[in-house]
Short mmCIF file of C-alpha atoms and ligand atoms in Angstrom, two decimals:
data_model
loop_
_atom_site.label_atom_id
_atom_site.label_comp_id
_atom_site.label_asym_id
_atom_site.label_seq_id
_atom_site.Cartn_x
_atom_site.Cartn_y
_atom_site.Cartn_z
CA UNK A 1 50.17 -54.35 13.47
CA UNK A 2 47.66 -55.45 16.47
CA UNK A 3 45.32 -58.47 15.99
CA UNK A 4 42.94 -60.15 17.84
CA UNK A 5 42.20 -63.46 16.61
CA UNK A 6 39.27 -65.81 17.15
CA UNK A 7 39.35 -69.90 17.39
CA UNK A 8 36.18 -71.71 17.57
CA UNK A 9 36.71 -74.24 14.85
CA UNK A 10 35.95 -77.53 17.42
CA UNK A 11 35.49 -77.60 21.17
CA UNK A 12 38.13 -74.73 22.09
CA UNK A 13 36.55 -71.75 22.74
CA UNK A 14 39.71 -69.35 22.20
CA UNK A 15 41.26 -65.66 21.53
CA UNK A 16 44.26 -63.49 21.22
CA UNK A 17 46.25 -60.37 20.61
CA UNK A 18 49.32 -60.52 18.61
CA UNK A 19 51.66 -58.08 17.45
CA UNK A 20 53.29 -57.96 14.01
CA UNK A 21 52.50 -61.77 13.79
CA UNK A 22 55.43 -62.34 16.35
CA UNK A 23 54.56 -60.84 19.80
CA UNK A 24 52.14 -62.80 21.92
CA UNK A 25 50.37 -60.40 23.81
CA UNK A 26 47.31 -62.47 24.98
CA UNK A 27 46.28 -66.03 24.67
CA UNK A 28 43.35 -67.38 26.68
CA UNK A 29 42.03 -70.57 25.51
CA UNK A 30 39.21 -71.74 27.26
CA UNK A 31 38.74 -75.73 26.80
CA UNK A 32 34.99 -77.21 27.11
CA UNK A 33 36.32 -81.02 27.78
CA UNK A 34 34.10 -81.10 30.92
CA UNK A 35 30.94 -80.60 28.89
CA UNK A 36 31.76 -83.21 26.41
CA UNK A 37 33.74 -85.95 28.39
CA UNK A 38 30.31 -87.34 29.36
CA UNK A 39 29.65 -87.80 25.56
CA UNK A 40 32.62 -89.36 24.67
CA UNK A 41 33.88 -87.22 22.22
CA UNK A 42 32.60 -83.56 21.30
CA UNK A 43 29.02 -82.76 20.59
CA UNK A 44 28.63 -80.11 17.86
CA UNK A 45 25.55 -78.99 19.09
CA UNK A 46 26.67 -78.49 22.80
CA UNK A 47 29.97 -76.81 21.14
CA UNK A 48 28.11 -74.23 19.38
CA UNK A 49 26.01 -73.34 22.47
CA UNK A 50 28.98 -73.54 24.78
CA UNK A 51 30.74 -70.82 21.65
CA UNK A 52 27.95 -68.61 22.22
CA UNK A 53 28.27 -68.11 26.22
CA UNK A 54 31.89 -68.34 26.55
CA UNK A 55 33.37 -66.24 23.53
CA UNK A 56 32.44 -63.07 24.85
CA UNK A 57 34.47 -63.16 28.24
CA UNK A 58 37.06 -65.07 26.31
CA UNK A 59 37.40 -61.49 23.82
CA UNK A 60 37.22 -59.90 26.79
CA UNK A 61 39.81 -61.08 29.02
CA UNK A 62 42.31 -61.65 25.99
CA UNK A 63 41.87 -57.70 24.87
CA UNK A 64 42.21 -57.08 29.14
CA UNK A 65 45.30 -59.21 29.55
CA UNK A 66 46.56 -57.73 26.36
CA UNK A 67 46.08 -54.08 28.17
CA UNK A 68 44.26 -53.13 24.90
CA UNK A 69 40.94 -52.25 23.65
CA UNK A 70 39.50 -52.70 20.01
CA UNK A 71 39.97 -49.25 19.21
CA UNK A 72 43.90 -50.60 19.24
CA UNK A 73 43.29 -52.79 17.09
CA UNK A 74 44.56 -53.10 13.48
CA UNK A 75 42.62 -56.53 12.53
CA UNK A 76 40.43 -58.73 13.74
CA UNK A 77 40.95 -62.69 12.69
CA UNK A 78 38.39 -65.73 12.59
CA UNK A 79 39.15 -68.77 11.77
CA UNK A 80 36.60 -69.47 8.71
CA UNK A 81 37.39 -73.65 8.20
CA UNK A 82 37.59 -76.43 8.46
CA UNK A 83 35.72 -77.51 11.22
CA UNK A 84 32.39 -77.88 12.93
CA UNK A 85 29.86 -75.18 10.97
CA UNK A 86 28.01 -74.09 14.09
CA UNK A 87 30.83 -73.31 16.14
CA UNK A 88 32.77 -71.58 13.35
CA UNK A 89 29.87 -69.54 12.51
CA UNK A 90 30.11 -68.20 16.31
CA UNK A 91 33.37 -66.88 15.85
CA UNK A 92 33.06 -65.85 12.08
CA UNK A 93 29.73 -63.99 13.06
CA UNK A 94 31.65 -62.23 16.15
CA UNK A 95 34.35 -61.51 14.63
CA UNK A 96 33.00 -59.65 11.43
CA UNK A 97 30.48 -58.25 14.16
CA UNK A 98 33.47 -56.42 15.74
CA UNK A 99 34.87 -55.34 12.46
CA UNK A 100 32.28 -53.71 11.13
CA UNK A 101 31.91 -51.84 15.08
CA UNK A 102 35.12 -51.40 15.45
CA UNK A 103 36.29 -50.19 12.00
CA UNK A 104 38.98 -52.68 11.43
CA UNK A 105 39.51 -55.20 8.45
CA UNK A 106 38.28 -58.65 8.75
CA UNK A 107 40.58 -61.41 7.81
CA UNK A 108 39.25 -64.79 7.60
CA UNK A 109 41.99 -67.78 8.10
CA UNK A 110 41.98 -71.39 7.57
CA UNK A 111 42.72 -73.81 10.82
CA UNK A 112 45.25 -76.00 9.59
CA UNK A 113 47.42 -72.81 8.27
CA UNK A 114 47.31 -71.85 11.43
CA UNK A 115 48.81 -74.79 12.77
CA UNK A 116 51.38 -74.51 10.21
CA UNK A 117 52.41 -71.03 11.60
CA UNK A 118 52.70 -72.12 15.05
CA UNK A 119 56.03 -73.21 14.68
CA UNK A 120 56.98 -69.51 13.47
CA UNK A 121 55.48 -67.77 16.20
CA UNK A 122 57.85 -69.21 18.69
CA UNK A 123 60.44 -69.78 16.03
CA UNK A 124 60.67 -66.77 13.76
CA UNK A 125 64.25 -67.44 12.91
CA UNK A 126 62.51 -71.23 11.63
CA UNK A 127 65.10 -72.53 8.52
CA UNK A 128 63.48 -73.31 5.04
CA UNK A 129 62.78 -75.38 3.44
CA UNK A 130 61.50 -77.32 6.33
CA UNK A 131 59.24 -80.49 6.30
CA UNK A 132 55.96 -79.95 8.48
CA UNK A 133 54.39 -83.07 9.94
CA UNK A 134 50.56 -81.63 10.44
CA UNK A 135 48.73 -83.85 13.02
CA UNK A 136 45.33 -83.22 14.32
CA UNK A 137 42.07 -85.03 14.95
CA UNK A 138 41.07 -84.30 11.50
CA UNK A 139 44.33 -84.03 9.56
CA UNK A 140 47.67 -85.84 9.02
CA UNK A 141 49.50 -84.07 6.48
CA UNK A 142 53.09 -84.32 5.27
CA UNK A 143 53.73 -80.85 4.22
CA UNK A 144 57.16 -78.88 2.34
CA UNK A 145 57.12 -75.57 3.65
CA UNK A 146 59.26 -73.90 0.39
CA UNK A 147 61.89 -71.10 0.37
CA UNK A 148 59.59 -68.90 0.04
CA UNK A 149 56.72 -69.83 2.53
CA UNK A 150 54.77 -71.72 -0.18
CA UNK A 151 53.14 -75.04 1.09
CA UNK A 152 53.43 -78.36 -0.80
CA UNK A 153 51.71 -81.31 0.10
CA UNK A 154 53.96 -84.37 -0.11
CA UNK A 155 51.30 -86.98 1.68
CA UNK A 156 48.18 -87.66 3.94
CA UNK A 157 46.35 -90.09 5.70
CA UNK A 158 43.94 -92.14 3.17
CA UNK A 159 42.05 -93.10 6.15
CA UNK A 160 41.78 -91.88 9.73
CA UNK A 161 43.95 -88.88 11.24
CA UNK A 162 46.51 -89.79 13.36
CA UNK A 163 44.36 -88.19 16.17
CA UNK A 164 41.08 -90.15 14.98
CA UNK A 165 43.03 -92.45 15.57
CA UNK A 166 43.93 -91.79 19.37
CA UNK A 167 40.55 -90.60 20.03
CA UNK A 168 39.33 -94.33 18.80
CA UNK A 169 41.54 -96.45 20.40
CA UNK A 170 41.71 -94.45 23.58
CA UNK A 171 37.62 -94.91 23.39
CA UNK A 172 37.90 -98.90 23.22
CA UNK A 173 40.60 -99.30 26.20
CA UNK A 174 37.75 -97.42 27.95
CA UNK A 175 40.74 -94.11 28.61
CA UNK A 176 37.90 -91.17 28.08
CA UNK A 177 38.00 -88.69 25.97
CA UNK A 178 40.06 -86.46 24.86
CA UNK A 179 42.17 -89.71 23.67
CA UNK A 180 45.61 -88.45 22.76
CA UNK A 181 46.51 -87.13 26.09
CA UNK A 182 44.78 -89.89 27.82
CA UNK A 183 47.34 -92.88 25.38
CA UNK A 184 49.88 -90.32 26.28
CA UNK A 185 49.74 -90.79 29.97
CA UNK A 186 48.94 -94.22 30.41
CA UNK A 187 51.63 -95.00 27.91
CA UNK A 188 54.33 -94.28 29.75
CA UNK A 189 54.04 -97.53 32.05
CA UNK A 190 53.94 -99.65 29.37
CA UNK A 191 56.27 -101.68 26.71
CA UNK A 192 56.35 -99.84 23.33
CA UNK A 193 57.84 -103.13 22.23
CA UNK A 194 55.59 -105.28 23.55
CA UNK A 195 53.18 -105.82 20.68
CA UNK A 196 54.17 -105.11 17.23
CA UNK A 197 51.44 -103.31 15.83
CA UNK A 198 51.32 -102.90 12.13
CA UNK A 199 52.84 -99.99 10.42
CA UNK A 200 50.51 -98.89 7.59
CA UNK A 201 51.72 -98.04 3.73
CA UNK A 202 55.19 -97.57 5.89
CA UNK A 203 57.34 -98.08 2.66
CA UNK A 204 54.76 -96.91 0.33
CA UNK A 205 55.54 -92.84 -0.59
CA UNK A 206 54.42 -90.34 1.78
CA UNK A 207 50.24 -91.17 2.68
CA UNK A 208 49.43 -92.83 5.66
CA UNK A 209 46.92 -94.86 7.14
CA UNK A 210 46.01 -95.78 10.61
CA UNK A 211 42.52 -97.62 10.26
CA UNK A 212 44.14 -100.85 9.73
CA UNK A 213 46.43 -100.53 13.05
CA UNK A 214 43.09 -99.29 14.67
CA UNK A 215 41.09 -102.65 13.85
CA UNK A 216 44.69 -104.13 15.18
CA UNK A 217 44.76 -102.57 18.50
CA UNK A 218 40.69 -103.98 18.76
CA UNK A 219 41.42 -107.77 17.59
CA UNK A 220 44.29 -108.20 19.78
CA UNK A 221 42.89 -107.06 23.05
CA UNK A 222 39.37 -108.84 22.52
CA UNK A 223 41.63 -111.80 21.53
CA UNK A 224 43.52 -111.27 24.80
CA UNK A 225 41.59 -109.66 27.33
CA UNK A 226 43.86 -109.83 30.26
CA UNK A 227 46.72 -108.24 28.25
CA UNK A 228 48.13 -105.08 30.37
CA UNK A 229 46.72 -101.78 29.25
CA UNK A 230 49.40 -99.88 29.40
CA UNK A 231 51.61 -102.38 26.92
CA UNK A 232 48.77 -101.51 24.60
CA UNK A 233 48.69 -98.08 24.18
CA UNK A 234 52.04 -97.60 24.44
CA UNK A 235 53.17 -99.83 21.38
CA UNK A 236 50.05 -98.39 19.03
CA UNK A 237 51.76 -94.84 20.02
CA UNK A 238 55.02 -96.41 19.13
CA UNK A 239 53.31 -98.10 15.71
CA UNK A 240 51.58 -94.29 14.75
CA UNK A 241 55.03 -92.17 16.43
CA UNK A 242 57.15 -94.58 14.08
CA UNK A 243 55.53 -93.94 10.71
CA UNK A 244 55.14 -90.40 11.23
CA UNK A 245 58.47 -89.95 12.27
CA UNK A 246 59.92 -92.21 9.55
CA UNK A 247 58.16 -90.48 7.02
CA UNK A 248 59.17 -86.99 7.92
CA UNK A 249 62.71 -87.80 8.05
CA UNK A 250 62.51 -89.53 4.91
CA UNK A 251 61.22 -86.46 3.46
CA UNK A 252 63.27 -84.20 4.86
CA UNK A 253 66.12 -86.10 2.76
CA UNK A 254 64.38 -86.28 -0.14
CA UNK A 255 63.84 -82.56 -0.24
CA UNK A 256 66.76 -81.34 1.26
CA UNK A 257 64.80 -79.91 3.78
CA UNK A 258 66.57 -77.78 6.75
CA UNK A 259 64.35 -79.24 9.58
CA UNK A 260 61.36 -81.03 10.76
CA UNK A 261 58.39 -79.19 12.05
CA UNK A 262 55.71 -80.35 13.72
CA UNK A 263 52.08 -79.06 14.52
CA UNK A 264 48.71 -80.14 15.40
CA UNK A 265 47.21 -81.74 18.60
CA UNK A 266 49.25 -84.91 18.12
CA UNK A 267 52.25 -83.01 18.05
CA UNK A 268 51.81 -82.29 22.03
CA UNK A 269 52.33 -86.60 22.31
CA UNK A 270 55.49 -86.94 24.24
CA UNK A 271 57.01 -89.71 22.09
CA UNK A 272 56.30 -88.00 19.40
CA UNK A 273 58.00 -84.61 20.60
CA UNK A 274 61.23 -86.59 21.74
CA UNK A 275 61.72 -88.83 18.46
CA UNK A 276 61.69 -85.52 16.60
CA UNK A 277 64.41 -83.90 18.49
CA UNK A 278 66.57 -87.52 18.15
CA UNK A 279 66.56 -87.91 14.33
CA UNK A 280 67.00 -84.51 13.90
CA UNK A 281 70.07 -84.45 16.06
CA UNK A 282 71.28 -87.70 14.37
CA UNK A 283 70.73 -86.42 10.45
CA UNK A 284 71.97 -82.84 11.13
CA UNK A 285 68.66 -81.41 10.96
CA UNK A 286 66.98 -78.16 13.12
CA UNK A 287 64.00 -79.48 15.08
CA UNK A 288 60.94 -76.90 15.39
CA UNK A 289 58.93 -78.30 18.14
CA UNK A 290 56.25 -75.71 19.44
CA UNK A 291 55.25 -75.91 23.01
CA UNK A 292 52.45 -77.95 23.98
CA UNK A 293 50.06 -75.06 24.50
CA UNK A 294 50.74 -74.14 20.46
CA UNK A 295 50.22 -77.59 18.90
CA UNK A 296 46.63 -77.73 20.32
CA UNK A 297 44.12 -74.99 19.29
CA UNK A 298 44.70 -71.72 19.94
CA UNK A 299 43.80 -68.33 18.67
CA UNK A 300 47.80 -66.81 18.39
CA UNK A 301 48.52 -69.32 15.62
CA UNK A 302 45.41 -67.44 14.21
CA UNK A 303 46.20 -64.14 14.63
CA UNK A 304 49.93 -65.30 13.24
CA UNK A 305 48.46 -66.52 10.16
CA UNK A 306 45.96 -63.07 9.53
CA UNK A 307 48.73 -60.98 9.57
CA UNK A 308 50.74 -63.19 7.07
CA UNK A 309 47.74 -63.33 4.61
CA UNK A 310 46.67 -59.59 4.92
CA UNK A 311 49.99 -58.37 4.01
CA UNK A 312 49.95 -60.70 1.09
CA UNK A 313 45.90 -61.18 0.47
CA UNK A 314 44.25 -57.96 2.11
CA UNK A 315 41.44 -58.47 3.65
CA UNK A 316 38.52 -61.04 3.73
CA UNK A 317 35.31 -59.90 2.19
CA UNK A 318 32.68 -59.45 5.19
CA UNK A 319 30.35 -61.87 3.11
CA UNK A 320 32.91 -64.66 2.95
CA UNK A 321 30.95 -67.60 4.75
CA UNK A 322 32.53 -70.38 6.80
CA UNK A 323 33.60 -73.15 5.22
CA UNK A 324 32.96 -76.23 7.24
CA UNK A 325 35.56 -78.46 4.78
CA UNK A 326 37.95 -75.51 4.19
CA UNK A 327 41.29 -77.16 1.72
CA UNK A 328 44.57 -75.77 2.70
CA UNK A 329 45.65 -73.46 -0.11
CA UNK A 330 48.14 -75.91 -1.60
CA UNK A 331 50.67 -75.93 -4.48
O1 LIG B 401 44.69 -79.67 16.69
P1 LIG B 401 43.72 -80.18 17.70
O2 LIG B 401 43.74 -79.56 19.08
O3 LIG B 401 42.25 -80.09 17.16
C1 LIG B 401 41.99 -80.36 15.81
O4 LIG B 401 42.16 -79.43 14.98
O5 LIG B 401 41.68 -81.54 15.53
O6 LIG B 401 43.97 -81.76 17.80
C2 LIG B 401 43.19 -82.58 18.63
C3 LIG B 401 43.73 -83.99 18.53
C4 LIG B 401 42.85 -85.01 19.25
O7 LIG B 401 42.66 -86.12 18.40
C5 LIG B 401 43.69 -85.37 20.46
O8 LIG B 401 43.45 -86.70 20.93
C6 LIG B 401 45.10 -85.22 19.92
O9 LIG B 401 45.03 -84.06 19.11
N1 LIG B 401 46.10 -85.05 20.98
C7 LIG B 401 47.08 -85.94 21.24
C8 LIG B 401 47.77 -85.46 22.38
N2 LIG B 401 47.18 -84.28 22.78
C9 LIG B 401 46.16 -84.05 21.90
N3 LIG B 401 47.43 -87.08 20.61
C10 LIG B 401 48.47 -87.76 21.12
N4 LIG B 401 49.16 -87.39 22.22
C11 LIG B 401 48.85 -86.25 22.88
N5 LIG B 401 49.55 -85.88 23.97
ZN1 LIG B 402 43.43 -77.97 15.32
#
């Protein structure tokens, strides 16, 4: 089963062609960080205009490097939510627009699942139950993925995503925008020791909650201006890599869970990434850590997720609308 997915949730304008929700054929993702670096962070109107020019060459040259054509196709995917509503309506509208012309079903499909099924597309073989830590700009979820490829929410952030909180501290060192990768980078030349930076509701369950380290990070640099940068951001990625990491693995025990997964833009952090693969190895667990390029947004973890929920679902009604604050279909 061919499907060409569409991602235009935020400030990716992006599309694929996947076979049997395995096979990347085609993934172009083109990123409009240049038109809202200047901002600061991403403008929804200049998103939804920047959508509208770019998604048509982006169809195109996934269905070209896919050597397909629509006529191939068995489905075409959108993502429907959550997200910004006039960029999602650009893909929605597009890609009902080439259902209806193209004669194939329409199947609508919420953004964080598809981070969730990132893992799987490079991982089919992935073990479950597995514990998914979901970690975007908008989300930080602690997720069960069951037996039978049921979702369970065991915690979330009662404040700011881990990613919001990137994105915010990143914008008060004066590192640009996007944040994460900016932290990231500059990280590396610091202490991750050097500052102990608090670790929020660390003992308490499985929510988290970064505002308080965020307010942290501010007070100590504006009580210390001369402290080095670098120290900085590389103990707050320490403070938000160490809860996330502790509370997976905790998790993971508590469940009986055969791995940690990770997905979401925070999941390309390098610390992050590495930490993962180290308590795994140390507990006995399998580590599912999908390539950078799959943890940001893309339209194959789309595409992935359409086929999944047409062979259980069918397909989306072409009057569904998109759903700005889309829920994850949770037990
Ligand atoms: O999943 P994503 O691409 O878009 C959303 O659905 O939100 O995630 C974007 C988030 C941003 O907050 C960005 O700063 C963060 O992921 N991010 C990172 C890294 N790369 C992207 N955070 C930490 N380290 C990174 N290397
Ligand atoms: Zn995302």
């Amino acid at each position: 089963m061919r499907v060409l997915a569409i991602e235009t949730s935020c400030d990716e304008t992006a599309a694929a062609v996947v076979d049997d929700g395995r096979q990347v054929r085609s993934s172009v993702v083109s990123s409009q960080v240049d038109l809202h670096a200047r901002f600061g962070g991403v403008v929804p109107e200049v998103a939804g205009r920047a959508h509208l020019e770019l998604l048509t060459p982006v169809v195109e040259e996934a269905l070209a490097r896919a050597g397909t054509t629509g006529a191939e196709l068995d489905l075409v995917a959108a993502t429907t939510g959550p997200g910004l509503i006039g960029s999602l309506l650009v893909g929605v509208s597009a890609a009902k627009a080439y259902s209806l012309a193209w004669g194939k079903p329409f199947v609508g499909v919420n953004h964080m699942e598809g981070h969730l099924h990132a893992a799987f597309l490079e991982d089919p073989d992935l073990a479950l139950p597995a514990v998914v830590l979901l970690v975007s700009g908008g989300h930080t979820m602690l997720i069960e993925m069951t037996r039978d490829g049921r979702y369970r929410l065991l915690g979330q952030t009662v404040d700011d995503a881990a990613g919001e909180a990137f994105d915010k501290v990143a914008r008060f060192l004066g590192l640009g925008y996007p944040g994460g990768p900016a932290i990231d980078r500059v990280a590396r030349g610091g202490d991750p020791a050097a500052i102990a930076f608090p670790r929020g509701l660390l003992h308490d369950g499985y929510d988290f909650s970064f505002s308080g380290l965020k307010t942290s990070v501010v007070n100590y640099v504006r009580k210390r201006p001369d402290v080095e940068l670098a120290d900085v951001a590389a103990s707050f990625q320490e403070a938000v890599v160490d809860v996330l990491v502790r509370k997976a693995r905790r998790a993971a025990a508590d469940v009986g869970a055969r791995g940690i997964c990770i997905g979401g833009g925070v999941a390309a952090n390098s610390v992050l990434r590495q930490r993962v693969v180290e308590v795994c190895g140390v507990d006995g667990l399998a580590a599912f850590v999908p390539s950078r390029a799959m943890c940001t947004d893309n339209a194959a973890m789309v595409a992935a997720t359409a086929w999944y929920r047409f062979r259980r679902d069918g397909a989306t009604p072409l009057d569904a609308p998109a759903d700005p604050n889309a829920r994850l279909e949770l037990e």
